Amino acid sequence: EVQLVESGGGLVQPGGSLRLSCAASGFTFSSHWMHWVRQAPGKGLEWVANIEQDGSEKYYVDSVKGRFTISRDNAKNSLYLQMNSLRAEDTAVYYCARAVGSSASWWGQGTLVTVSS
Amino acid sequence: QSVLTQPPSASGTPGQRVTISCSGSSSNIGSNTVNWFQQLPGTAPKLLIYGNTQRPSGVPDRFSGSKSGTSASLAISGLQSEDEADYYCAAWDDSLNVYVFGTGTKVTVL
């Protein structure tokens, strides 16, 4: 069974850092593009970043460029999102997702990040 | 700010047909395939339609997708109470190099 389990969310002060993790199981992790997508409370979905199978290609939404870094460890079947210089507007549920743009799309249950003093 | 525009809400009675539109541009819908996602209250999004018109296994054939030019549509026929959810279209944008989601449509079963 395909599973994506996010962790690492929590309460952080503005300007702080958090590292989100996503543990994948039930499929060949190294064969898929992986994504982070977020959803602010009561708002719609916003794509954050993605990473190619071997980690060589990465893309980010403009609002997080220079602050967030997506990475993966195929040996550990894990996806990461390092978030620095966090702002109140980064408050959201962060979803780890496999292959968002294809038939293989699968999403985790999300982890809540709250940026507040 | 999303570049894919959807109506904020749609509704119908059980058994009716509901259609949701998704308007984009030549750099996203006009150039790439469209996926649709269903988000039931309090849950993670789930793939509903991929490649403009294809249903993953397990998705009822009451759901259908179409695309024409820079717009796409999702139709729900034979509306059921369990279809009450938020629906999002999505596509890669070649100009922005980002994956873009629609603004989302809340479907209510009256």
PDB file of C-alpha atoms in Angstrom:
ATOM      1  CA  GLU A   1       0.000   0.000   0.000  1.00  0.00           C
ATOM      2  CA  VAL A   2       1.314   3.421  -0.967  1.00  0.00           C
ATOM      3  CA  GLN A   3       1.966   5.616   2.053  1.00  0.00           C
ATOM      4  CA  LEU A   4       3.350   9.115   2.449  1.00  0.00           C
ATOM      5  CA  VAL A   5       3.744  10.271   6.041  1.00  0.00           C
ATOM      6  CA  GLU A   6       4.760  13.843   6.779  1.00  0.00           C
ATOM      7  CA  SER A   7       6.370  14.995  10.006  1.00  0.00           C
ATOM      8  CA  GLY A   8       8.223  17.981  11.431  1.00  0.00           C
ATOM      9  CA  GLY A   9       5.454  20.551  11.532  1.00  0.00           C
ATOM     10  CA  GLY A  10       4.762  22.722  14.543  1.00  0.00           C
ATOM     11  CA  LEU A  11       4.769  26.231  15.945  1.00  0.00           C
ATOM     12  CA  VAL A  12       7.701  28.467  15.024  1.00  0.00           C
ATOM     13  CA  GLN A  13       8.378  32.156  15.460  1.00  0.00           C
ATOM     14  CA  PRO A  14       8.670  34.489  12.458  1.00  0.00           C
ATOM     15  CA  GLY A  15      12.179  34.306  11.080  1.00  0.00           C
ATOM     16  CA  GLY A  16      12.669  30.782  12.390  1.00  0.00           C
ATOM     17  CA  SER A  17      13.342  27.495  10.630  1.00  0.00           C
ATOM     18  CA  LEU A  18      11.722  24.081  10.334  1.00  0.00           C
ATOM     19  CA  ARG A  19      12.570  20.928   8.437  1.00  0.00           C
ATOM     20  CA  LEU A  20       9.698  18.845   7.158  1.00  0.00           C
ATOM     21  CA  SER A  21      10.158  15.183   6.341  1.00  0.00           C
ATOM     22  CA  CYS A  22       8.067  12.774   4.304  1.00  0.00           C
ATOM     23  CA  ALA A  23       8.542   9.029   4.676  1.00  0.00           C
ATOM     24  CA  ALA A  24       7.483   7.057   1.623  1.00  0.00           C
ATOM     25  CA  SER A  25       6.607   3.372   1.425  1.00  0.00           C
ATOM     26  CA  GLY A  26       4.763   0.937  -0.794  1.00  0.00           C
ATOM     27  CA  PHE A  27       6.285   2.082  -4.076  1.00  0.00           C
ATOM     28  CA  THR A  28       9.618   2.705  -5.788  1.00  0.00           C
ATOM     29  CA  PHE A  29      10.381   6.134  -4.383  1.00  0.00           C
ATOM     30  CA  SER A  30      13.330   6.785  -6.678  1.00  0.00           C
ATOM     31  CA  SER A  31      11.120   6.479  -9.788  1.00  0.00           C
ATOM     32  CA  HIS A  32       8.925   9.495  -9.147  1.00  0.00           C
ATOM     33  CA  TRP A  33       9.003  13.254  -9.076  1.00  0.00           C
ATOM     34  CA  MET A  34       8.033  14.395  -5.588  1.00  0.00           C
ATOM     35  CA  HIS A  35       6.287  17.596  -4.549  1.00  0.00           C
ATOM     36  CA  TRP A  36       5.372  19.749  -1.582  1.00  0.00           C
ATOM     37  CA  VAL A  37       1.976  21.453  -1.727  1.00  0.00           C
ATOM     38  CA  ARG A  38       0.532  23.669   1.007  1.00  0.00           C
ATOM     39  CA  GLN A  39      -2.872  24.884   2.053  1.00  0.00           C
ATOM     40  CA  ALA A  40      -3.303  27.896   4.319  1.00  0.00           C
ATOM     41  CA  PRO A  41      -6.218  27.670   6.779  1.00  0.00           C
ATOM     42  CA  GLY A  42      -9.493  28.006   4.890  1.00  0.00           C
ATOM     43  CA  LYS A  43      -7.685  28.624   1.597  1.00  0.00           C
ATOM     44  CA  GLY A  44      -6.944  26.759  -1.610  1.00  0.00           C
ATOM     45  CA  LEU A  45      -4.017  24.600  -2.645  1.00  0.00           C
ATOM     46  CA  GLU A  46      -0.656  26.153  -3.458  1.00  0.00           C
ATOM     47  CA  TRP A  47       2.162  24.178  -5.060  1.00  0.00           C
ATOM     48  CA  VAL A  48       5.469  24.890  -3.274  1.00  0.00           C
ATOM     49  CA  ALA A  49       8.256  22.891  -4.896  1.00  0.00           C
ATOM     50  CA  ASN A  50       9.167  19.690  -6.695  1.00  0.00           C
ATOM     51  CA  ILE A  51      12.242  17.556  -7.249  1.00  0.00           C
ATOM     52  CA  GLU A  52      13.231  15.162  -9.983  1.00  0.00           C
ATOM     53  CA  GLN A  53      13.851  11.468  -9.364  1.00  0.00           C
ATOM     54  CA  ASP A  54      17.617  11.834  -8.816  1.00  0.00           C
ATOM     55  CA  GLY A  55      17.402  15.269  -7.217  1.00  0.00           C
ATOM     56  CA  SER A  56      19.103  17.065 -10.091  1.00  0.00           C
ATOM     57  CA  GLU A  57      16.147  19.261 -11.038  1.00  0.00           C
ATOM     58  CA  LYS A  58      14.179  21.357  -8.586  1.00  0.00           C
ATOM     59  CA  TYR A  59      11.560  24.043  -9.014  1.00  0.00           C
ATOM     60  CA  TYR A  60      10.023  26.464  -6.519  1.00  0.00           C
ATOM     61  CA  VAL A  61       7.141  28.900  -6.377  1.00  0.00           C
ATOM     62  CA  ASP A  62       8.465  32.470  -6.322  1.00  0.00           C
ATOM     63  CA  SER A  63       7.246  33.186  -2.787  1.00  0.00           C
ATOM     64  CA  VAL A  64       9.622  30.588  -1.259  1.00  0.00           C
ATOM     65  CA  LYS A  65      12.662  30.908  -3.532  1.00  0.00           C
ATOM     66  CA  GLY A  66      15.792  31.544  -1.511  1.00  0.00           C
ATOM     67  CA  ARG A  67      14.093  30.507   1.732  1.00  0.00           C
ATOM     68  CA  PHE A  68      12.964  26.903   1.181  1.00  0.00           C
ATOM     69  CA  THR A  69      15.019  23.972  -0.080  1.00  0.00           C
ATOM     70  CA  ILE A  70      13.582  20.697  -1.283  1.00  0.00           C
ATOM     71  CA  SER A  71      15.727  17.572  -1.141  1.00  0.00           C
ATOM     72  CA  ARG A  72      15.417  13.802  -1.130  1.00  0.00           C
ATOM     73  CA  ASP A  73      17.286  10.723   0.028  1.00  0.00           C
ATOM     74  CA  ASN A  74      16.364   7.813  -2.209  1.00  0.00           C
ATOM     75  CA  ALA A  75      18.251   5.366   0.009  1.00  0.00           C
ATOM     76  CA  LYS A  76      15.973   6.325   2.890  1.00  0.00           C
ATOM     77  CA  ASN A  77      12.818   6.764   0.780  1.00  0.00           C
ATOM     78  CA  SER A  78      12.454  10.236   2.190  1.00  0.00           C
ATOM     79  CA  LEU A  79      11.598  13.715   0.980  1.00  0.00           C
ATOM     80  CA  TYR A  80      12.497  16.884   2.860  1.00  0.00           C
ATOM     81  CA  LEU A  81      11.639  20.574   2.907  1.00  0.00           C
ATOM     82  CA  GLN A  82      14.026  22.875   4.745  1.00  0.00           C
ATOM     83  CA  MET A  83      12.183  26.085   5.521  1.00  0.00           C
ATOM     84  CA  ASN A  84      14.129  29.147   6.665  1.00  0.00           C
ATOM     85  CA  SER A  85      13.170  32.774   7.334  1.00  0.00           C
ATOM     86  CA  LEU A  86       9.601  31.705   7.947  1.00  0.00           C
ATOM     87  CA  ARG A  87       6.812  34.257   7.686  1.00  0.00           C
ATOM     88  CA  ALA A  88       3.263  34.354   8.969  1.00  0.00           C
ATOM     89  CA  GLU A  89       2.035  33.756   5.426  1.00  0.00           C
ATOM     90  CA  ASP A  90       3.840  30.398   5.392  1.00  0.00           C
ATOM     91  CA  THR A  91       1.321  29.094   7.934  1.00  0.00           C
ATOM     92  CA  ALA A  92      -0.369  26.132   6.271  1.00  0.00           C
ATOM     93  CA  VAL A  93      -0.823  22.401   6.129  1.00  0.00           C
ATOM     94  CA  TYR A  94       2.071  21.059   4.076  1.00  0.00           C
ATOM     95  CA  TYR A  95       1.380  17.993   1.950  1.00  0.00           C
ATOM     96  CA  CYS A  96       3.961  15.660   0.494  1.00  0.00           C
ATOM     97  CA  ALA A  97       2.782  14.355  -2.863  1.00  0.00           C
ATOM     98  CA  ARG A  98       3.974  11.888  -5.452  1.00  0.00           C
ATOM     99  CA  ALA A  99       3.787  12.803  -9.132  1.00  0.00           C
ATOM    100  CA  VAL A 100       1.148  15.513  -8.755  1.00  0.00           C
ATOM    101  CA  GLY A 101       0.767  15.971 -12.490  1.00  0.00           C
ATOM    102  CA  SER A 102       0.261  12.386 -13.546  1.00  0.00           C
ATOM    103  CA  SER A 103      -1.830   9.291 -13.070  1.00  0.00           C
ATOM    104  CA  ALA A 104       0.481   8.222 -10.249  1.00  0.00           C
ATOM    105  CA  SER A 105      -0.508  11.152  -8.039  1.00  0.00           C
ATOM    106  CA  TRP A 106      -0.703  10.275  -4.337  1.00  0.00           C
ATOM    107  CA  TRP A 107      -0.809  12.581  -1.329  1.00  0.00           C
ATOM    108  CA  GLY A 108       0.099  12.316   2.323  1.00  0.00           C
ATOM    109  CA  GLN A 109      -2.182  13.526   5.106  1.00  0.00           C
ATOM    110  CA  GLY A 110      -0.198  16.683   5.736  1.00  0.00           C
ATOM    111  CA  THR A 111       1.606  18.373   8.602  1.00  0.00           C
ATOM    112  CA  LEU A 112       0.625  21.746  10.052  1.00  0.00           C
ATOM    113  CA  VAL A 113       3.146  24.563  10.184  1.00  0.00           C
ATOM    114  CA  THR A 114       2.181  27.608  12.235  1.00  0.00           C
ATOM    115  CA  VAL A 115       4.347  30.719  12.105  1.00  0.00           C
ATOM    116  CA  SER A 116       3.447  33.022  14.967  1.00  0.00           C
ATOM    117  CA  SER A 117       5.012  34.904  17.842  1.00  0.00           C
TER     118      SER A 117
ATOM    119  CA  GLN B   1      -2.618  34.324  -6.693  1.00  0.00           C
ATOM    120  CA  SER B   2      -3.751  31.429  -8.861  1.00  0.00           C
ATOM    121  CA  VAL B   3      -3.527  31.622 -12.640  1.00  0.00           C
ATOM    122  CA  LEU B   4      -6.306  29.055 -13.098  1.00  0.00           C
ATOM    123  CA  THR B   5      -9.778  30.465 -12.478  1.00  0.00           C
ATOM    124  CA  GLN B   6     -12.688  28.400 -11.205  1.00  0.00           C
ATOM    125  CA  PRO B   7     -16.138  29.432  -9.964  1.00  0.00           C
ATOM    126  CA  PRO B   8     -16.119  29.570  -6.152  1.00  0.00           C
ATOM    127  CA  SER B   9     -19.194  27.405  -5.807  1.00  0.00           C
ATOM    128  CA  ALA B  10     -21.536  25.037  -7.600  1.00  0.00           C
ATOM    129  CA  SER B  11     -24.563  23.138  -6.397  1.00  0.00           C
ATOM    130  CA  GLY B  12     -27.224  20.687  -7.425  1.00  0.00           C
ATOM    131  CA  THR B  13     -29.774  18.263  -6.123  1.00  0.00           C
ATOM    132  CA  PRO B  14     -29.108  14.528  -5.952  1.00  0.00           C
ATOM    133  CA  GLY B  15     -29.086  13.023  -9.422  1.00  0.00           C
ATOM    134  CA  GLN B  16     -28.412  16.294 -11.223  1.00  0.00           C
ATOM    135  CA  ARG B  17     -25.411  17.087 -13.390  1.00  0.00           C
ATOM    136  CA  VAL B  18     -22.933  19.736 -12.222  1.00  0.00           C
ATOM    137  CA  THR B  19     -20.157  21.225 -14.322  1.00  0.00           C
ATOM    138  CA  ILE B  20     -17.094  23.092 -13.050  1.00  0.00           C
ATOM    139  CA  SER B  21     -15.015  25.242 -15.368  1.00  0.00           C
ATOM    140  CA  CYS B  22     -11.288  25.981 -15.185  1.00  0.00           C
ATOM    141  CA  SER B  23      -9.892  28.854 -17.221  1.00  0.00           C
ATOM    142  CA  GLY B  24      -6.176  29.215 -17.870  1.00  0.00           C
ATOM    143  CA  SER B  25      -3.817  30.387 -20.580  1.00  0.00           C
ATOM    144  CA  SER B  26      -1.620  29.164 -23.401  1.00  0.00           C
ATOM    145  CA  SER B  27       1.288  28.529 -21.034  1.00  0.00           C
ATOM    146  CA  ASN B  28      -0.582  26.156 -18.745  1.00  0.00           C
ATOM    147  CA  ILE B  29      -3.804  24.496 -19.890  1.00  0.00           C
ATOM    148  CA  GLY B  30      -3.081  25.382 -23.498  1.00  0.00           C
ATOM    149  CA  SER B  31       0.244  23.524 -23.407  1.00  0.00           C
ATOM    150  CA  ASN B  32      -0.141  20.794 -20.815  1.00  0.00           C
ATOM    151  CA  THR B  33      -2.570  18.234 -19.522  1.00  0.00           C
ATOM    152  CA  VAL B  34      -5.017  19.045 -16.759  1.00  0.00           C
ATOM    153  CA  ASN B  35      -5.560  17.113 -13.559  1.00  0.00           C
ATOM    154  CA  TRP B  36      -8.519  17.441 -11.237  1.00  0.00           C
ATOM    155  CA  PHE B  37      -8.401  16.823  -7.489  1.00  0.00           C
ATOM    156  CA  GLN B  38     -11.193  16.226  -4.996  1.00  0.00           C
ATOM    157  CA  GLN B  39     -10.756  17.310  -1.385  1.00  0.00           C
ATOM    158  CA  LEU B  40     -13.370  15.991   0.996  1.00  0.00           C
ATOM    159  CA  PRO B  41     -13.825  17.992   4.225  1.00  0.00           C
ATOM    160  CA  GLY B  42     -10.870  17.549   6.572  1.00  0.00           C
ATOM    161  CA  THR B  43      -8.929  15.258   4.274  1.00  0.00           C
ATOM    162  CA  ALA B  44      -6.030  15.416   1.835  1.00  0.00           C
ATOM    163  CA  PRO B  45      -6.685  16.003  -1.867  1.00  0.00           C
ATOM    164  CA  LYS B  46      -7.178  12.951  -4.044  1.00  0.00           C
ATOM    165  CA  LEU B  47      -6.622  12.599  -7.782  1.00  0.00           C
ATOM    166  CA  LEU B  48      -9.938  12.510  -9.625  1.00  0.00           C
ATOM    167  CA  ILE B  49      -9.009  13.039 -13.293  1.00  0.00           C
ATOM    168  CA  TYR B  50      -5.599  12.972 -14.992  1.00  0.00           C
ATOM    169  CA  GLY B  51      -4.482  13.667 -18.526  1.00  0.00           C
ATOM    170  CA  ASN B  52      -7.532  15.870 -19.137  1.00  0.00           C
ATOM    171  CA  THR B  53     -10.026  13.019 -19.376  1.00  0.00           C
ATOM    172  CA  GLN B  54      -8.729   9.863 -17.650  1.00  0.00           C
ATOM    173  CA  ARG B  55     -10.068   8.416 -14.417  1.00  0.00           C
ATOM    174  CA  PRO B  56      -7.798   6.521 -12.022  1.00  0.00           C
ATOM    175  CA  SER B  57      -9.073   3.117 -11.001  1.00  0.00           C
ATOM    176  CA  GLY B  58     -11.706   3.421  -8.303  1.00  0.00           C
ATOM    177  CA  VAL B  59     -13.077   6.764  -9.437  1.00  0.00           C
ATOM    178  CA  PRO B  60     -16.732   6.402 -10.487  1.00  0.00           C
ATOM    179  CA  ASP B  61     -17.567   7.067 -14.123  1.00  0.00           C
ATOM    180  CA  ARG B  62     -19.965   9.777 -12.906  1.00  0.00           C
ATOM    181  CA  PHE B  63     -16.880  12.010 -13.012  1.00  0.00           C
ATOM    182  CA  SER B  64     -15.621  13.142 -16.407  1.00  0.00           C
ATOM    183  CA  GLY B  65     -13.121  15.689 -17.628  1.00  0.00           C
ATOM    184  CA  SER B  66     -12.662  17.615 -20.836  1.00  0.00           C
ATOM    185  CA  LYS B  67     -10.367  20.249 -22.256  1.00  0.00           C
ATOM    186  CA  SER B  68     -10.618  22.719 -25.098  1.00  0.00           C
ATOM    187  CA  GLY B  69      -7.944  25.289 -25.848  1.00  0.00           C
ATOM    188  CA  THR B  70      -7.068  27.099 -22.635  1.00  0.00           C
ATOM    189  CA  SER B  71     -10.041  25.856 -20.632  1.00  0.00           C
ATOM    190  CA  ALA B  72     -11.029  22.617 -18.973  1.00  0.00           C
ATOM    191  CA  SER B  73     -14.157  21.279 -17.315  1.00  0.00           C
ATOM    192  CA  LEU B  74     -15.130  18.693 -14.768  1.00  0.00           C
ATOM    193  CA  ALA B  75     -18.604  17.202 -14.916  1.00  0.00           C
ATOM    194  CA  ILE B  76     -20.311  15.267 -12.170  1.00  0.00           C
ATOM    195  CA  SER B  77     -23.382  13.425 -13.359  1.00  0.00           C
ATOM    196  CA  GLY B  78     -25.848  11.732 -11.054  1.00  0.00           C
ATOM    197  CA  LEU B  79     -24.742  13.961  -8.167  1.00  0.00           C
ATOM    198  CA  GLN B  80     -24.560  12.203  -4.798  1.00  0.00           C
ATOM    199  CA  SER B  81     -24.308  13.530  -1.246  1.00  0.00           C
ATOM    200  CA  GLU B  82     -20.785  12.116  -0.903  1.00  0.00           C
ATOM    201  CA  ASP B  83     -19.678  14.367  -3.764  1.00  0.00           C
ATOM    202  CA  GLU B  84     -19.830  17.392  -1.454  1.00  0.00           C
ATOM    203  CA  ALA B  85     -16.229  18.559  -1.538  1.00  0.00           C
ATOM    204  CA  ASP B  86     -13.795  21.100  -2.897  1.00  0.00           C
ATOM    205  CA  TYR B  87     -12.563  20.499  -6.427  1.00  0.00           C
ATOM    206  CA  TYR B  88      -9.331  21.858  -7.918  1.00  0.00           C
ATOM    207  CA  CYS B  89      -7.977  21.846 -11.442  1.00  0.00           C
ATOM    208  CA  ALA B  90      -4.208  21.919 -11.950  1.00  0.00           C
ATOM    209  CA  ALA B  91      -1.578  22.049 -14.676  1.00  0.00           C
ATOM    210  CA  TRP B  92       2.107  22.776 -15.189  1.00  0.00           C
ATOM    211  CA  ASP B  93       2.842  26.318 -16.357  1.00  0.00           C
ATOM    212  CA  ASP B  94       5.666  26.482 -18.919  1.00  0.00           C
ATOM    213  CA  SER B  95       6.236  30.230 -18.493  1.00  0.00           C
ATOM    214  CA  LEU B  96       6.356  30.297 -14.695  1.00  0.00           C
ATOM    215  CA  ASN B  97       7.958  26.843 -14.335  1.00  0.00           C
ATOM    216  CA  VAL B  98       5.555  26.041 -11.547  1.00  0.00           C
ATOM    217  CA  TYR B  99       2.624  23.726 -11.055  1.00  0.00           C
ATOM    218  CA  VAL B 100      -0.523  25.820 -10.751  1.00  0.00           C
ATOM    219  CA  PHE B 101      -3.774  24.961  -9.031  1.00  0.00           C
ATOM    220  CA  GLY B 102      -7.133  26.466  -9.714  1.00  0.00           C
ATOM    221  CA  THR B 103      -8.871  28.691  -7.214  1.00  0.00           C
ATOM    222  CA  GLY B 104     -11.093  25.811  -6.153  1.00  0.00           C
ATOM    223  CA  THR B 105     -14.831  25.150  -6.366  1.00  0.00           C
ATOM    224  CA  LYS B 106     -16.979  24.082  -3.441  1.00  0.00           C
ATOM    225  CA  VAL B 107     -19.712  21.695  -4.550  1.00  0.00           C
ATOM    226  CA  THR B 108     -22.841  21.556  -2.412  1.00  0.00           C
ATOM    227  CA  VAL B 109     -25.530  18.905  -2.719  1.00  0.00           C
ATOM    228  CA  LEU B 110     -28.847  20.533  -1.914  1.00  0.00           C
TER     229      LEU B 110
END
